Amino acid sequence: MAGAVDLSALKQRAATAGAAPGSSSGMPPGGVEITEANLEAEVLVRSNEVPVVVLLWSPRSDSSVQLGEALASLAAADGPKWALTTVNVDTAPRVAQMFGVQAVPTVVALAAGQPLSNFEGAQPPEQLRRWIDSLLKTTAGKLSGAGDVDQPEQIDPEVEQARALLDNGDFEAARSAYQAILDANPSHAEAKGAVRQIGFLQRATTHPQDAVAIADASPDDIDAAFAAADVEVLAQNVGAAFQRLTGLVKRTAGDDRTNVRTRLIELFDLFDPADPEVIAGRRNLANALY
């Protein structure tokens, strides 16, 4: 993705992690996170173009995370031949119910709006490869997007303009341009990621340089911890930022705990979910909460 990730240190981190294209928030690597809001567009409608693989998972399940990583690797290798999506059963239980999930991880493949195949539990990479190949063979020539995989990307003029504003360093104008795109299309992955990252950069660059020292001196000061975590993320000290807020989750309750959890998840969403520190951070947060 061009734009926001190209202008921040966050891009370098995602690239180092071997990130696959995709968006997200709160999901295993490489897939579009499915909610009630985008289920129809990203799964049912999209499956008329290419096969859609839905991973139903939980961050509390190591096998779920591992299966997500394996599927993401295959999706990155295959390009646009099929689409990987994910459903966090903890945060989207109603969507999980729609798929009739009995256990995690569960994987369901759809084409033309109809389920084709599914399985439960972890699978070795070679078995996943055979399963995907069989899915592609079954749907070859039957979906509208199947013959378009080699066509060049058509860039929306509004997206192109937003990217140009961002490349020129006009953060406020770029954010407004991306927000307009997002308002028109709430599932637009690039616009969603750009608005999130630009907002973070604008906030993080306002904190004092000694924000970490201030927070260390008052470890239970929530505002100070938020500022310190922002500064640490900006300085690529991501693990320390996650640990700081996770520790605060353990020491707070009620609305304070909810606010800290929300901020921590916002920081997770700045990075590709394949980043090992994001995976570890989500697991640590789940342990802190439960």
mmCIF file with all atom_site columns, N, CA and C in Angstrom, residues 60-84:
data_model
loop_
_atom_site.group_PDB
_atom_site.id
_atom_site.type_symbol
_atom_site.label_atom_id
_atom_site.label_alt_id
_atom_site.label_comp_id
_atom_site.label_asym_id
_atom_site.label_entity_id
_atom_site.label_seq_id
_atom_site.pdbx_PDB_ins_code
_atom_site.Cartn_x
_atom_site.Cartn_y
_atom_site.Cartn_z
_atom_site.occupancy
_atom_site.B_iso_or_equiv
_atom_site.pdbx_formal_charge
_atom_site.auth_seq_id
_atom_site.auth_comp_id
_atom_site.auth_asym_id
_atom_site.auth_atom_id
_atom_site.pdbx_PDB_model_num
ATOM 1  N N  . ARG A 1 60 ? -6.740 -16.044 21.635 1.00 0.00 ? 60 ARG A N  1
ATOM 2  C CA . ARG A 1 60 ? -6.418 -16.911 22.762 1.00 0.00 ? 60 ARG A CA 1
ATOM 3  C C  . ARG A 1 60 ? -5.974 -18.303 22.319 1.00 0.00 ? 60 ARG A C  1
ATOM 4  N N  . SER A 1 61 ? -6.067 -18.557 21.032 1.00 0.00 ? 61 SER A N  1
ATOM 5  C CA . SER A 1 61 ? -5.729 -19.872 20.487 1.00 0.00 ? 61 SER A CA 1
ATOM 6  C C  . SER A 1 61 ? -4.455 -19.786 19.665 1.00 0.00 ? 61 SER A C  1
ATOM 7  N N  . ASP A 1 62 ? -3.380 -20.403 20.154 1.00 0.00 ? 62 ASP A N  1
ATOM 8  C CA . ASP A 1 62 ? -2.117 -20.389 19.417 1.00 0.00 ? 62 ASP A CA 1
ATOM 9  C C  . ASP A 1 62 ? -2.263 -21.038 18.045 1.00 0.00 ? 62 ASP A C  1
ATOM 10 N N  . SER A 1 63 ? -3.046 -22.115 17.967 1.00 0.00 ? 63 SER A N  1
ATOM 11 C CA . SER A 1 63 ? -3.212 -22.784 16.674 1.00 0.00 ? 63 SER A CA 1
ATOM 12 C C  . SER A 1 63 ? -3.943 -21.894 15.684 1.00 0.00 ? 63 SER A C  1
ATOM 13 N N  . SER A 1 64 ? -4.828 -21.029 16.190 1.00 0.00 ? 64 SER A N  1
ATOM 14 C CA . SER A 1 64 ? -5.507 -20.071 15.311 1.00 0.00 ? 64 SER A CA 1
ATOM 15 C C  . SER A 1 64 ? -4.508 -19.111 14.688 1.00 0.00 ? 64 SER A C  1
ATOM 16 N N  . VAL A 1 65 ? -3.626 -18.573 15.521 1.00 0.00 ? 65 VAL A N  1
ATOM 17 C CA . VAL A 1 65 ? -2.625 -17.615 15.038 1.00 0.00 ? 65 VAL A CA 1
ATOM 18 C C  . VAL A 1 65 ? -1.695 -18.279 14.030 1.00 0.00 ? 65 VAL A C  1
ATOM 19 N N  . GLN A 1 66 ? -1.264 -19.494 14.340 1.00 0.00 ? 66 GLN A N  1
ATOM 20 C CA . GLN A 1 66 ? -0.353 -20.212 13.445 1.00 0.00 ? 66 GLN A CA 1
ATOM 21 C C  . GLN A 1 66 ? -1.023 -20.524 12.113 1.00 0.00 ? 66 GLN A C  1
ATOM 22 N N  . LEU A 1 67 ? -2.293 -20.918 12.159 1.00 0.00 ? 67 LEU A N  1
ATOM 23 C CA . LEU A 1 67 ? -3.009 -21.195 10.914 1.00 0.00 ? 67 LEU A CA 1
ATOM 24 C C  . LEU A 1 67 ? -3.172 -19.914 10.104 1.00 0.00 ? 67 LEU A C  1
ATOM 25 N N  . GLY A 1 68 ? -3.422 -18.795 10.789 1.00 0.00 ? 68 GLY A N  1
ATOM 26 C CA . GLY A 1 68 ? -3.531 -17.514 10.093 1.00 0.00 ? 68 GLY A CA 1
ATOM 27 C C  . GLY A 1 68 ? -2.254 -17.151 9.376  1.00 0.00 ? 68 GLY A C  1
ATOM 28 N N  . GLU A 1 69 ? -1.124 -17.400 10.026 1.00 0.00 ? 69 GLU A N  1
ATOM 29 C CA . GLU A 1 69 ? 0.169  -17.102 9.402  1.00 0.00 ? 69 GLU A CA 1
ATOM 30 C C  . GLU A 1 69 ? 0.393  -17.975 8.170  1.00 0.00 ? 69 GLU A C  1
ATOM 31 N N  . ALA A 1 70 ? 0.028  -19.251 8.265  1.00 0.00 ? 70 ALA A N  1
ATOM 32 C CA . ALA A 1 70 ? 0.211  -20.164 7.129  1.00 0.00 ? 70 ALA A CA 1
ATOM 33 C C  . ALA A 1 70 ? -0.679 -19.761 5.956  1.00 0.00 ? 70 ALA A C  1
ATOM 34 N N  . LEU A 1 71 ? -1.923 -19.419 6.243  1.00 0.00 ? 71 LEU A N  1
ATOM 35 C CA . LEU A 1 71 ? -2.836 -19.000 5.167  1.00 0.00 ? 71 LEU A CA 1
ATOM 36 C C  . LEU A 1 71 ? -2.376 -17.678 4.552  1.00 0.00 ? 71 LEU A C  1
ATOM 37 N N  . ALA A 1 72 ? -1.859 -16.783 5.387  1.00 0.00 ? 72 ALA A N  1
ATOM 38 C CA . ALA A 1 72 ? -1.376 -15.504 4.868  1.00 0.00 ? 72 ALA A CA 1
ATOM 39 C C  . ALA A 1 72 ? -0.211 -15.701 3.910  1.00 0.00 ? 72 ALA A C  1
ATOM 40 N N  . SER A 1 73 ? 0.668  -16.635 4.222  1.00 0.00 ? 73 SER A N  1
ATOM 41 C CA . SER A 1 73 ? 1.797  -16.917 3.337  1.00 0.00 ? 73 SER A CA 1
ATOM 42 C C  . SER A 1 73 ? 1.312  -17.422 1.985  1.00 0.00 ? 73 SER A C  1
ATOM 43 N N  . LEU A 1 74 ? 0.321  -18.286 2.004  1.00 0.00 ? 74 LEU A N  1
ATOM 44 C CA . LEU A 1 74 ? -0.235 -18.801 0.753  1.00 0.00 ? 74 LEU A CA 1
ATOM 45 C C  . LEU A 1 74 ? -0.934 -17.689 -0.027 1.00 0.00 ? 74 LEU A C  1
ATOM 46 N N  . ALA A 1 75 ? -1.669 -16.847 0.682  1.00 0.00 ? 75 ALA A N  1
ATOM 47 C CA . ALA A 1 75 ? -2.370 -15.745 0.014  1.00 0.00 ? 75 ALA A CA 1
ATOM 48 C C  . ALA A 1 75 ? -1.388 -14.794 -0.640 1.00 0.00 ? 75 ALA A C  1
ATOM 49 N N  . ALA A 1 76 ? -0.270 -14.508 0.049  1.00 0.00 ? 76 ALA A N  1
ATOM 50 C CA . ALA A 1 76 ? 0.741  -13.621 -0.517 1.00 0.00 ? 76 ALA A CA 1
ATOM 51 C C  . ALA A 1 76 ? 1.371  -14.235 -1.756 1.00 0.00 ? 76 ALA A C  1
ATOM 52 N N  . ALA A 1 77 ? 1.576  -15.556 -1.730 1.00 0.00 ? 77 ALA A N  1
ATOM 53 C CA . ALA A 1 77 ? 2.188  -16.240 -2.873 1.00 0.00 ? 77 ALA A CA 1
ATOM 54 C C  . ALA A 1 77 ? 1.253  -16.297 -4.074 1.00 0.00 ? 77 ALA A C  1
ATOM 55 N N  . ASP A 1 78 ? -0.038 -16.427 -3.815 1.00 0.00 ? 78 ASP A N  1
ATOM 56 C CA . ASP A 1 78 ? -1.008 -16.601 -4.897 1.00 0.00 ? 78 ASP A CA 1
ATOM 57 C C  . ASP A 1 78 ? -1.525 -15.289 -5.458 1.00 0.00 ? 78 ASP A C  1
ATOM 58 N N  . GLY A 1 79 ? -1.266 -14.187 -4.771 1.00 0.00 ? 79 GLY A N  1
ATOM 59 C CA . GLY A 1 79 ? -1.751 -12.904 -5.270 1.00 0.00 ? 79 GLY A CA 1
ATOM 60 C C  . GLY A 1 79 ? -3.267 -12.823 -5.232 1.00 0.00 ? 79 GLY A C  1
ATOM 61 N N  . PRO A 1 80 ? -3.881 -12.244 -6.281 1.00 0.00 ? 80 PRO A N  1
ATOM 62 C CA . PRO A 1 80 ? -5.327 -12.003 -6.256 1.00 0.00 ? 80 PRO A CA 1
ATOM 63 C C  . PRO A 1 80 ? -6.186 -13.190 -6.681 1.00 0.00 ? 80 PRO A C  1
ATOM 64 N N  . LYS A 1 81 ? -5.628 -14.376 -6.717 1.00 0.00 ? 81 LYS A N  1
ATOM 65 C CA . LYS A 1 81 ? -6.419 -15.535 -7.157 1.00 0.00 ? 81 LYS A CA 1
ATOM 66 C C  . LYS A 1 81 ? -7.521 -15.885 -6.168 1.00 0.00 ? 81 LYS A C  1
ATOM 67 N N  . TRP A 1 82 ? -7.292 -15.587 -4.889 1.00 0.00 ? 82 TRP A N  1
ATOM 68 C CA . TRP A 1 82 ? -8.317 -15.823 -3.874 1.00 0.00 ? 82 TRP A CA 1
ATOM 69 C C  . TRP A 1 82 ? -8.130 -14.812 -2.755 1.00 0.00 ? 82 TRP A C  1
ATOM 70 N N  . ALA A 1 83 ? -9.140 -14.648 -1.931 1.00 0.00 ? 83 ALA A N  1
ATOM 71 C CA . ALA A 1 83 ? -9.109 -13.636 -0.881 1.00 0.00 ? 83 ALA A CA 1
ATOM 72 C C  . ALA A 1 83 ? -9.152 -14.291 0.488  1.00 0.00 ? 83 ALA A C  1
ATOM 73 N N  . LEU A 1 84 ? -8.291 -13.822 1.382  1.00 0.00 ? 84 LEU A N  1
ATOM 74 C CA . LEU A 1 84 ? -8.273 -14.302 2.757  1.00 0.00 ? 84 LEU A CA 1
ATOM 75 C C  . LEU A 1 84 ? -8.975 -13.284 3.652  1.00 0.00 ? 84 LEU A C  1
#
